[in-house]
Amino acid sequence: MKNFAIVLITALAFASCRDTADRAGTFNETELTEAERIDQLNKQVVELEKQRLIDSMKTATATQEREAAERRAAQRPVVVNNSTPAATSATQTEAERKKMSGAAKGALIGAGAGAITGAVIDKKKPGRGAVIGGLAGAGVGAGTGAIIDGKKKKDGK
């Protein structure tokens, strides 16, 4: 038993010395200190953030250039007739004006009707009734208008 213990201790000593000798001349990443590992990770994070920022800037620049090109393409020359300036400006404002959506119309109508109804119903505090009724009417009217708009889109009108 004594001989077995001596052989085992000797084998372990040789194995541990050989491993230390192998590692003494070479650089291994696992031998980095914790601070060095943190520094390497921080450098990698900084480089990734720089690249992400550069990529986002390139994307934003490309988007801005595309939008500017679309605006330039969409611009049309305006012909002005000096003989009737009032008619020309009225025509331009009508052409530029967009129609109100059904949801917006419904909200306005609903708010008016709700405010009147709320003021009539709440006789002690008609202002509070008008506000509550107006808000409720606006919500219902906007919802109804949105439904009507959706049906019009489906029908192709």
CSV table of N, CA, C and O in Angstrom, one decimal, residues 44-151:
chain,number,residue,atom,x,y,z
A,44,GLN,N,-15.2,45.4,-27.0
A,44,GLN,CA,-16.1,44.8,-28.0
A,44,GLN,C,-17.4,45.5,-28.0
A,44,GLN,O,-18.0,45.7,-29.1
A,45,VAL,N,-17.9,45.8,-26.8
A,45,VAL,CA,-19.2,46.5,-26.7
A,45,VAL,C,-19.2,47.9,-27.4
A,45,VAL,O,-20.1,48.3,-28.1
A,46,VAL,N,-18.1,48.6,-27.1
A,46,VAL,CA,-17.9,49.9,-27.8
A,46,VAL,C,-17.8,49.8,-29.3
A,46,VAL,O,-18.5,50.6,-30.0
A,47,GLU,N,-17.1,48.8,-29.8
A,47,GLU,CA,-17.0,48.6,-31.2
A,47,GLU,C,-18.4,48.3,-31.8
A,47,GLU,O,-18.8,48.8,-32.9
A,48,LEU,N,-19.1,47.4,-31.1
A,48,LEU,CA,-20.5,47.1,-31.6
A,48,LEU,C,-21.4,48.3,-31.6
A,48,LEU,O,-22.2,48.5,-32.5
A,49,GLU,N,-21.3,49.1,-30.6
A,49,GLU,CA,-22.2,50.3,-30.5
A,49,GLU,C,-21.8,51.3,-31.6
A,49,GLU,O,-22.6,51.9,-32.2
A,50,LYS,N,-20.5,51.4,-31.8
A,50,LYS,CA,-20.0,52.3,-32.9
A,50,LYS,C,-20.6,51.8,-34.3
A,50,LYS,O,-21.1,52.6,-35.0
A,51,GLN,N,-20.5,50.5,-34.5
A,51,GLN,CA,-21.0,50.0,-35.8
A,51,GLN,C,-22.5,50.2,-35.9
A,51,GLN,O,-23.1,50.5,-36.9
A,52,ARG,N,-23.3,50.0,-34.8
A,52,ARG,CA,-24.7,50.1,-34.8
A,52,ARG,C,-25.1,51.6,-35.1
A,52,ARG,O,-26.0,51.9,-35.8
A,53,LEU,N,-24.3,52.5,-34.5
A,53,LEU,CA,-24.6,53.9,-34.7
A,53,LEU,C,-24.3,54.3,-36.1
A,53,LEU,O,-25.1,55.0,-36.8
A,54,ILE,N,-23.2,53.8,-36.7
A,54,ILE,CA,-22.9,54.1,-38.1
A,54,ILE,C,-24.0,53.5,-39.0
A,54,ILE,O,-24.4,54.2,-39.9
A,55,ASP,N,-24.4,52.3,-38.7
A,55,ASP,CA,-25.5,51.7,-39.5
A,55,ASP,C,-26.8,52.5,-39.5
A,55,ASP,O,-27.4,52.7,-40.5
A,56,SER,N,-27.1,52.9,-38.3
A,56,SER,CA,-28.4,53.7,-38.1
A,56,SER,C,-28.3,55.1,-38.8
A,56,SER,O,-29.2,55.5,-39.4
A,57,MET,N,-27.1,55.7,-38.8
A,57,MET,CA,-26.9,56.9,-39.5
A,57,MET,C,-27.0,56.7,-41.0
A,57,MET,O,-27.6,57.6,-41.7
A,58,LYS,N,-26.4,55.6,-41.5
A,58,LYS,CA,-26.5,55.3,-42.9
A,58,LYS,C,-28.0,55.1,-43.3
A,58,LYS,O,-28.4,55.6,-44.4
A,59,THR,N,-28.7,54.4,-42.5
A,59,THR,CA,-30.1,54.2,-42.8
A,59,THR,C,-30.9,55.5,-42.8
A,59,THR,O,-31.7,55.7,-43.7
A,60,ALA,N,-30.6,56.3,-41.8
A,60,ALA,CA,-31.4,57.6,-41.7
A,60,ALA,C,-31.0,58.5,-42.9
A,60,ALA,O,-31.9,59.1,-43.5
A,61,THR,N,-29.8,58.5,-43.3
A,61,THR,CA,-29.4,59.3,-44.4
A,61,THR,C,-30.0,58.8,-45.7
A,61,THR,O,-30.5,59.6,-46.5
A,62,ALA,N,-30.0,57.5,-45.9
A,62,ALA,CA,-30.7,57.0,-47.1
A,62,ALA,C,-32.1,57.3,-47.1
A,62,ALA,O,-32.7,57.6,-48.2
A,63,THR,N,-32.8,57.2,-45.9
A,63,THR,CA,-34.2,57.5,-45.9
A,63,THR,C,-34.5,59.0,-46.2
A,63,THR,O,-35.4,59.3,-46.9
A,64,GLN,N,-33.7,59.9,-45.6
A,64,GLN,CA,-33.8,61.3,-45.9
A,64,GLN,C,-33.6,61.6,-47.4
A,64,GLN,O,-34.3,62.4,-48.0
A,65,GLU,N,-32.6,61.0,-48.0
A,65,GLU,CA,-32.3,61.2,-49.4
A,65,GLU,C,-33.5,60.7,-50.3
A,65,GLU,O,-33.9,61.3,-51.2
A,66,ARG,N,-34.0,59.5,-49.9
A,66,ARG,CA,-35.2,59.0,-50.7
A,66,ARG,C,-36.4,59.9,-50.5
A,66,ARG,O,-37.1,60.2,-51.5
A,67,GLU,N,-36.7,60.4,-49.3
A,67,GLU,CA,-37.8,61.3,-49.1
A,67,GLU,C,-37.6,62.6,-49.9
A,67,GLU,O,-38.6,63.1,-50.5
A,68,ALA,N,-36.4,63.1,-49.9
A,68,ALA,CA,-36.2,64.3,-50.6
A,68,ALA,C,-36.4,64.1,-52.1
A,68,ALA,O,-36.9,65.0,-52.8
A,69,ALA,N,-35.9,63.0,-52.6
A,69,ALA,CA,-36.1,62.7,-54.0
A,69,ALA,C,-37.6,62.5,-54.4
A,69,ALA,O,-38.0,63.0,-55.4
A,70,GLU,N,-38.3,61.9,-53.5
A,70,GLU,CA,-39.8,61.8,-53.7
A,70,GLU,C,-40.5,63.1,-53.7
A,70,GLU,O,-41.4,63.4,-54.5
A,71,ARG,N,-40.0,64.0,-52.8
A,71,ARG,CA,-40.6,65.4,-52.7
A,71,ARG,C,-40.3,66.1,-54.0
A,71,ARG,O,-41.2,66.8,-54.5
A,72,ARG,N,-39.1,66.0,-54.5
A,72,ARG,CA,-38.7,66.7,-55.7
A,72,ARG,C,-39.5,66.2,-56.9
A,72,ARG,O,-40.0,66.9,-57.7
A,73,ALA,N,-39.7,64.8,-56.9
A,73,ALA,CA,-40.5,64.2,-58.0
A,73,ALA,C,-42.0,64.6,-57.9
A,73,ALA,O,-42.6,64.7,-58.9
A,74,ALA,N,-42.5,64.8,-56.7
A,74,ALA,CA,-43.9,65.1,-56.5
A,74,ALA,C,-44.2,66.6,-56.8
A,74,ALA,O,-45.3,67.0,-57.0
A,75,GLN,N,-43.2,67.5,-56.8
A,75,GLN,CA,-43.4,68.9,-57.0
A,75,GLN,C,-43.8,69.1,-58.5
A,75,GLN,O,-43.1,68.6,-59.4
A,76,ARG,N,-44.9,69.8,-58.7
A,76,ARG,CA,-45.3,70.2,-60.0
A,76,ARG,C,-45.3,71.7,-60.2
A,76,ARG,O,-45.5,72.4,-59.2
A,77,PRO,N,-45.0,72.2,-61.3
A,77,PRO,CA,-45.0,73.6,-61.5
A,77,PRO,C,-46.4,74.2,-61.4
A,77,PRO,O,-47.4,73.6,-61.8
A,78,VAL,N,-46.5,75.4,-60.7
A,78,VAL,CA,-47.8,76.0,-60.5
A,78,VAL,C,-47.9,77.1,-61.6
A,78,VAL,O,-47.0,78.0,-61.7
A,79,VAL,N,-49.0,77.1,-62.3
A,79,VAL,CA,-49.2,78.2,-63.3
A,79,VAL,C,-50.1,79.2,-62.7
A,79,VAL,O,-51.2,78.9,-62.2
A,80,VAL,N,-49.7,80.4,-62.7
A,80,VAL,CA,-50.4,81.5,-62.1
A,80,VAL,C,-51.0,82.4,-63.2
A,80,VAL,O,-50.2,82.9,-64.1
A,81,ASN,N,-52.2,82.7,-63.2
A,81,ASN,CA,-52.9,83.6,-64.2
A,81,ASN,C,-53.1,84.9,-63.5
A,81,ASN,O,-53.8,85.1,-62.6
A,82,ASN,N,-52.3,85.9,-64.0
A,82,ASN,CA,-52.3,87.2,-63.4
A,82,ASN,C,-53.6,88.0,-63.6
A,82,ASN,O,-53.9,89.0,-62.9
A,83,SER,N,-54.4,87.6,-64.6
A,83,SER,CA,-55.6,88.4,-64.9
A,83,SER,C,-56.7,88.2,-63.8
A,83,SER,O,-57.5,89.0,-63.6
A,84,THR,N,-56.7,87.0,-63.2
A,84,THR,CA,-57.7,86.7,-62.2
A,84,THR,C,-57.1,86.1,-61.0
A,84,THR,O,-57.1,84.9,-60.7
A,85,PRO,N,-56.4,86.9,-60.1
A,85,PRO,CA,-55.7,86.3,-59.0
A,85,PRO,C,-56.6,85.7,-58.0
A,85,PRO,O,-56.2,84.7,-57.3
A,86,ALA,N,-57.8,86.2,-57.7
A,86,ALA,CA,-58.6,85.7,-56.7
A,86,ALA,C,-59.1,84.3,-57.1
A,86,ALA,O,-59.2,83.4,-56.2
A,87,ALA,N,-59.5,84.1,-58.3
A,87,ALA,CA,-60.0,82.8,-58.8
A,87,ALA,C,-58.9,81.7,-58.7
A,87,ALA,O,-59.1,80.6,-58.3
A,88,THR,N,-57.7,82.1,-59.0
A,88,THR,CA,-56.5,81.2,-59.0
A,88,THR,C,-56.2,80.7,-57.6
A,88,THR,O,-56.1,79.5,-57.3
A,89,SER,N,-56.2,81.6,-56.6
A,89,SER,CA,-55.9,81.3,-55.2
A,89,SER,C,-57.0,80.4,-54.6
A,89,SER,O,-56.8,79.5,-53.9
A,90,ALA,N,-58.2,80.7,-55.0
A,90,ALA,CA,-59.4,79.9,-54.5
A,90,ALA,C,-59.3,78.5,-55.1
A,90,ALA,O,-59.5,77.5,-54.3
A,91,THR,N,-58.9,78.3,-56.3
A,91,THR,CA,-58.8,77.0,-56.9
A,91,THR,C,-57.7,76.2,-56.3
A,91,THR,O,-57.8,75.0,-56.0
A,92,GLN,N,-56.6,76.9,-56.0
A,92,GLN,CA,-55.4,76.2,-55.4
A,92,GLN,C,-55.8,75.8,-54.0
A,92,GLN,O,-55.4,74.6,-53.6
A,93,THR,N,-56.4,76.6,-53.2
A,93,THR,CA,-56.8,76.1,-51.8
A,93,THR,C,-57.8,75.0,-51.8
A,93,THR,O,-57.7,74.1,-51.0
A,94,GLU,N,-58.7,75.0,-52.8
A,94,GLU,CA,-59.7,73.9,-52.9
A,94,GLU,C,-59.0,72.6,-53.3
A,94,GLU,O,-59.3,71.5,-52.8
A,95,ALA,N,-58.0,72.7,-54.2
A,95,ALA,CA,-57.3,71.5,-54.6
A,95,ALA,C,-56.4,71.0,-53.5
A,95,ALA,O,-56.3,69.8,-53.4
A,96,GLU,N,-55.8,71.9,-52.7
A,96,GLU,CA,-54.9,71.4,-51.6
A,96,GLU,C,-55.7,70.9,-50.4
A,96,GLU,O,-55.2,70.1,-49.7
A,97,ARG,N,-56.9,71.3,-50.2
A,97,ARG,CA,-57.7,70.9,-49.1
A,97,ARG,C,-58.1,69.5,-49.2
A,97,ARG,O,-58.6,69.0,-50.2
A,98,LYS,N,-58.0,68.8,-48.1
A,98,LYS,CA,-58.4,67.4,-48.1
A,98,LYS,C,-59.8,67.3,-47.4
A,98,LYS,O,-60.1,68.1,-46.6
A,99,LYS,N,-60.5,66.2,-47.8
A,99,LYS,CA,-61.8,66.0,-47.2
A,99,LYS,C,-61.6,65.5,-45.8
A,99,LYS,O,-60.6,64.8,-45.5
A,100,MET,N,-62.6,65.7,-44.9
A,100,MET,CA,-62.6,65.3,-43.6
A,100,MET,C,-63.0,63.8,-43.6
A,100,MET,O,-63.9,63.4,-44.3
A,101,SER,N,-62.3,63.0,-42.8
A,101,SER,CA,-62.7,61.6,-42.7
A,101,SER,C,-64.0,61.4,-42.0
A,101,SER,O,-64.5,62.3,-41.3
A,102,GLY,N,-64.6,60.2,-42.3
A,102,GLY,CA,-65.9,59.9,-41.6
A,102,GLY,C,-65.8,59.9,-40.1
A,102,GLY,O,-66.7,60.2,-39.4
A,103,ALA,N,-64.6,59.4,-39.6
A,103,ALA,CA,-64.4,59.3,-38.2
A,103,ALA,C,-64.4,60.7,-37.6
A,103,ALA,O,-65.0,60.9,-36.5
A,104,ALA,N,-63.8,61.7,-38.2
A,104,ALA,CA,-63.7,63.0,-37.7
A,104,ALA,C,-65.1,63.7,-37.8
A,104,ALA,O,-65.5,64.4,-36.8
A,105,LYS,N,-65.8,63.5,-38.9
A,105,LYS,CA,-67.1,64.0,-39.0
A,105,LYS,C,-68.0,63.4,-37.9
A,105,LYS,O,-68.8,64.1,-37.2
A,106,GLY,N,-67.9,62.1,-37.7
A,106,GLY,CA,-68.8,61.5,-36.7
A,106,GLY,C,-68.4,62.0,-35.3
A,106,GLY,O,-69.3,62.2,-34.4
A,107,ALA,N,-67.1,62.2,-35.0
A,107,ALA,CA,-66.7,62.7,-33.7
A,107,ALA,C,-67.3,64.1,-33.5
A,107,ALA,O,-67.8,64.4,-32.4
A,108,LEU,N,-67.2,65.0,-34.5
A,108,LEU,CA,-67.8,66.3,-34.3
A,108,LEU,C,-69.3,66.3,-34.1
A,108,LEU,O,-69.8,67.0,-33.2
A,109,ILE,N,-70.0,65.6,-34.9
A,109,ILE,CA,-71.4,65.5,-34.8
A,109,ILE,C,-71.8,64.9,-33.4
A,109,ILE,O,-72.7,65.4,-32.7
A,110,GLY,N,-71.1,63.8,-33.1
A,110,GLY,CA,-71.4,63.1,-31.8
A,110,GLY,C,-71.1,64.0,-30.6
A,110,GLY,O,-71.8,64.0,-29.6
A,111,ALA,N,-70.0,64.8,-30.7
A,111,ALA,CA,-69.7,65.6,-29.6
A,111,ALA,C,-70.7,66.7,-29.4
A,111,ALA,O,-71.1,67.0,-28.3
A,112,GLY,N,-71.2,67.3,-30.5
A,112,GLY,CA,-72.2,68.3,-30.4
A,112,GLY,C,-73.5,67.8,-29.8
A,112,GLY,O,-74.1,68.4,-28.9
A,113,ALA,N,-74.0,66.7,-30.4
A,113,ALA,CA,-75.2,66.1,-29.9
A,113,ALA,C,-75.1,65.6,-28.5
A,113,ALA,O,-76.0,65.8,-27.7
A,114,GLY,N,-74.0,65.0,-28.1
A,114,GLY,CA,-73.8,64.6,-26.7
A,114,GLY,C,-73.7,65.7,-25.7
A,114,GLY,O,-74.2,65.6,-24.6
A,115,ALA,N,-73.1,66.8,-26.1
A,115,ALA,CA,-73.0,68.0,-25.2
A,115,ALA,C,-74.4,68.6,-25.0
A,115,ALA,O,-74.7,68.9,-23.8
A,116,ILE,N,-75.2,68.7,-26.0
A,116,ILE,CA,-76.5,69.2,-25.8
A,116,ILE,C,-77.3,68.3,-25.0
A,116,ILE,O,-78.0,68.7,-24.0
A,117,THR,N,-77.3,67.0,-25.3
A,117,THR,CA,-78.1,66.0,-24.5
A,117,THR,C,-77.6,66.0,-23.1
A,117,THR,O,-78.4,66.0,-22.1
A,118,GLY,N,-76.3,66.0,-22.8
A,118,GLY,CA,-75.8,66.0,-21.5
A,118,GLY,C,-76.2,67.2,-20.7
A,118,GLY,O,-76.5,67.1,-19.5
A,119,ALA,N,-76.2,68.4,-21.3
A,119,ALA,CA,-76.5,69.6,-20.6
A,119,ALA,C,-78.0,69.6,-20.2
A,119,ALA,O,-78.4,70.0,-19.2
A,120,VAL,N,-78.9,69.0,-21.1
A,120,VAL,CA,-80.3,68.9,-20.8
A,120,VAL,C,-80.6,67.9,-19.7
A,120,VAL,O,-81.4,68.2,-18.8
A,121,ILE,N,-79.9,66.8,-19.7
A,121,ILE,CA,-80.2,65.7,-18.8
A,121,ILE,C,-79.7,66.1,-17.4
A,121,ILE,O,-80.4,65.9,-16.4
A,122,ASP,N,-78.5,66.7,-17.3
A,122,ASP,CA,-77.9,67.1,-16.0
A,122,ASP,C,-78.3,68.5,-15.7
A,122,ASP,O,-77.6,69.5,-16.0
A,123,LYS,N,-79.5,68.7,-15.0
A,123,LYS,CA,-80.0,70.0,-14.8
A,123,LYS,C,-79.4,70.7,-13.6
A,123,LYS,O,-79.3,72.0,-13.6
A,124,LYS,N,-78.8,70.0,-12.7
A,124,LYS,CA,-78.1,70.7,-11.6
A,124,LYS,C,-76.8,71.3,-12.0
A,124,LYS,O,-76.4,72.4,-11.6
A,125,LYS,N,-76.0,70.5,-12.8
A,125,LYS,CA,-74.7,71.0,-13.3
A,125,LYS,C,-74.7,70.8,-14.8
A,125,LYS,O,-74.1,69.8,-15.3
A,126,PRO,N,-75.2,71.7,-15.6
A,126,PRO,CA,-75.3,71.5,-17.1
A,126,PRO,C,-73.9,71.5,-17.7
A,126,PRO,O,-73.7,70.8,-18.7
A,127,GLY,N,-73.0,72.2,-17.2
A,127,GLY,CA,-71.6,72.2,-17.7
A,127,GLY,C,-71.0,70.8,-17.7
A,127,GLY,O,-70.3,70.4,-18.6
A,128,ARG,N,-71.1,70.2,-16.5
A,128,ARG,CA,-70.5,68.9,-16.3
A,128,ARG,C,-71.2,67.9,-17.2
A,128,ARG,O,-70.6,67.1,-17.9
A,129,GLY,N,-72.6,68.0,-17.4
A,129,GLY,CA,-73.3,67.1,-18.2
A,129,GLY,C,-72.9,67.3,-19.7
A,129,GLY,O,-72.8,66.4,-20.5
A,130,ALA,N,-72.7,68.6,-20.1
A,130,ALA,CA,-72.2,68.9,-21.5
A,130,ALA,C,-70.9,68.2,-21.8
A,130,ALA,O,-70.7,67.7,-22.8
A,131,VAL,N,-69.9,68.3,-20.8
A,131,VAL,CA,-68.6,67.8,-21.0
A,131,VAL,C,-68.7,66.3,-21.1
A,131,VAL,O,-68.1,65.7,-22.0
A,132,ILE,N,-69.4,65.6,-20.2
A,132,ILE,CA,-69.5,64.2,-20.2
A,132,ILE,C,-70.2,63.7,-21.4
A,132,ILE,O,-69.8,62.8,-22.1
A,133,GLY,N,-71.3,64.4,-21.8
A,133,GLY,CA,-72.1,64.0,-23.0
A,133,GLY,C,-71.3,64.2,-24.2
A,133,GLY,O,-71.3,63.4,-25.2
A,134,GLY,N,-70.5,65.3,-24.3
A,134,GLY,CA,-69.7,65.6,-25.4
A,134,GLY,C,-68.6,64.6,-25.6
A,134,GLY,O,-68.4,64.1,-26.8
A,135,LEU,N,-67.9,64.2,-24.6
A,135,LEU,CA,-66.9,63.1,-24.7
A,135,LEU,C,-67.5,61.8,-25.1
A,135,LEU,O,-66.9,61.1,-26.0
A,136,ALA,N,-68.6,61.4,-24.5
A,136,ALA,CA,-69.2,60.2,-24.9
A,136,ALA,C,-69.7,60.2,-26.3
A,136,ALA,O,-69.5,59.2,-27.1
A,137,GLY,N,-70.3,61.3,-26.7
A,137,GLY,CA,-70.8,61.4,-28.1
A,137,GLY,C,-69.7,61.4,-29.1
A,137,GLY,O,-69.8,60.8,-30.2
A,138,ALA,N,-68.6,62.1,-28.7
A,138,ALA,CA,-67.4,62.1,-29.7
A,138,ALA,C,-66.9,60.7,-29.9
A,138,ALA,O,-66.5,60.3,-31.0
A,139,GLY,N,-66.8,59.9,-28.8
A,139,GLY,CA,-66.3,58.6,-28.9
A,139,GLY,C,-67.2,57.7,-29.7
A,139,GLY,O,-66.7,57.0,-30.6
A,140,VAL,N,-68.4,57.8,-29.5
A,140,VAL,CA,-69.4,56.9,-30.3
A,140,VAL,C,-69.4,57.4,-31.7
A,140,VAL,O,-69.4,56.6,-32.6
A,141,GLY,N,-69.4,58.7,-31.9
A,141,GLY,CA,-69.4,59.2,-33.3
A,141,GLY,C,-68.2,58.9,-34.1
A,141,GLY,O,-68.2,58.5,-35.3
A,142,ALA,N,-67.0,58.9,-33.4
A,142,ALA,CA,-65.7,58.6,-34.1
A,142,ALA,C,-65.8,57.1,-34.5
A,142,ALA,O,-65.3,56.7,-35.6
A,143,GLY,N,-66.2,56.3,-33.6
A,143,GLY,CA,-66.3,54.8,-33.9
A,143,GLY,C,-67.3,54.5,-35.0
A,143,GLY,O,-66.9,53.7,-35.9
A,144,THR,N,-68.4,55.2,-35.0
A,144,THR,CA,-69.4,55.0,-36.1
A,144,THR,C,-68.8,55.5,-37.4
A,144,THR,O,-68.9,54.8,-38.4
A,145,GLY,N,-68.1,56.6,-37.4
A,145,GLY,CA,-67.5,57.1,-38.6
A,145,GLY,C,-66.4,56.2,-39.2
A,145,GLY,O,-66.3,56.1,-40.4
A,146,ALA,N,-65.7,55.7,-38.3
A,146,ALA,CA,-64.6,54.8,-38.7
A,146,ALA,C,-65.2,53.5,-39.3
A,146,ALA,O,-64.6,53.0,-40.3
A,147,ILE,N,-66.3,53.0,-38.8
A,147,ILE,CA,-66.9,51.8,-39.3
A,147,ILE,C,-67.4,52.1,-40.7
A,147,ILE,O,-67.3,51.4,-41.7
A,148,ILE,N,-68.0,53.3,-40.9
A,148,ILE,CA,-68.6,53.7,-42.2
A,148,ILE,C,-67.4,53.9,-43.2
A,148,ILE,O,-67.5,53.4,-44.4
A,149,ASP,N,-66.3,54.5,-42.8
A,149,ASP,CA,-65.1,54.6,-43.7
A,149,ASP,C,-64.6,53.2,-44.1
A,149,ASP,O,-64.3,53.0,-45.2
A,150,GLY,N,-64.6,52.3,-43.2
A,150,GLY,CA,-64.1,50.9,-43.5
A,150,GLY,C,-65.0,50.3,-44.5
A,150,GLY,O,-64.5,49.6,-45.4
A,151,LYS,N,-66.3,50.5,-44.4
A,151,LYS,CA,-67.2,49.9,-45.4
A,151,LYS,C,-67.1,50.5,-46.7
A,151,LYS,O,-67.2,49.9,-47.7
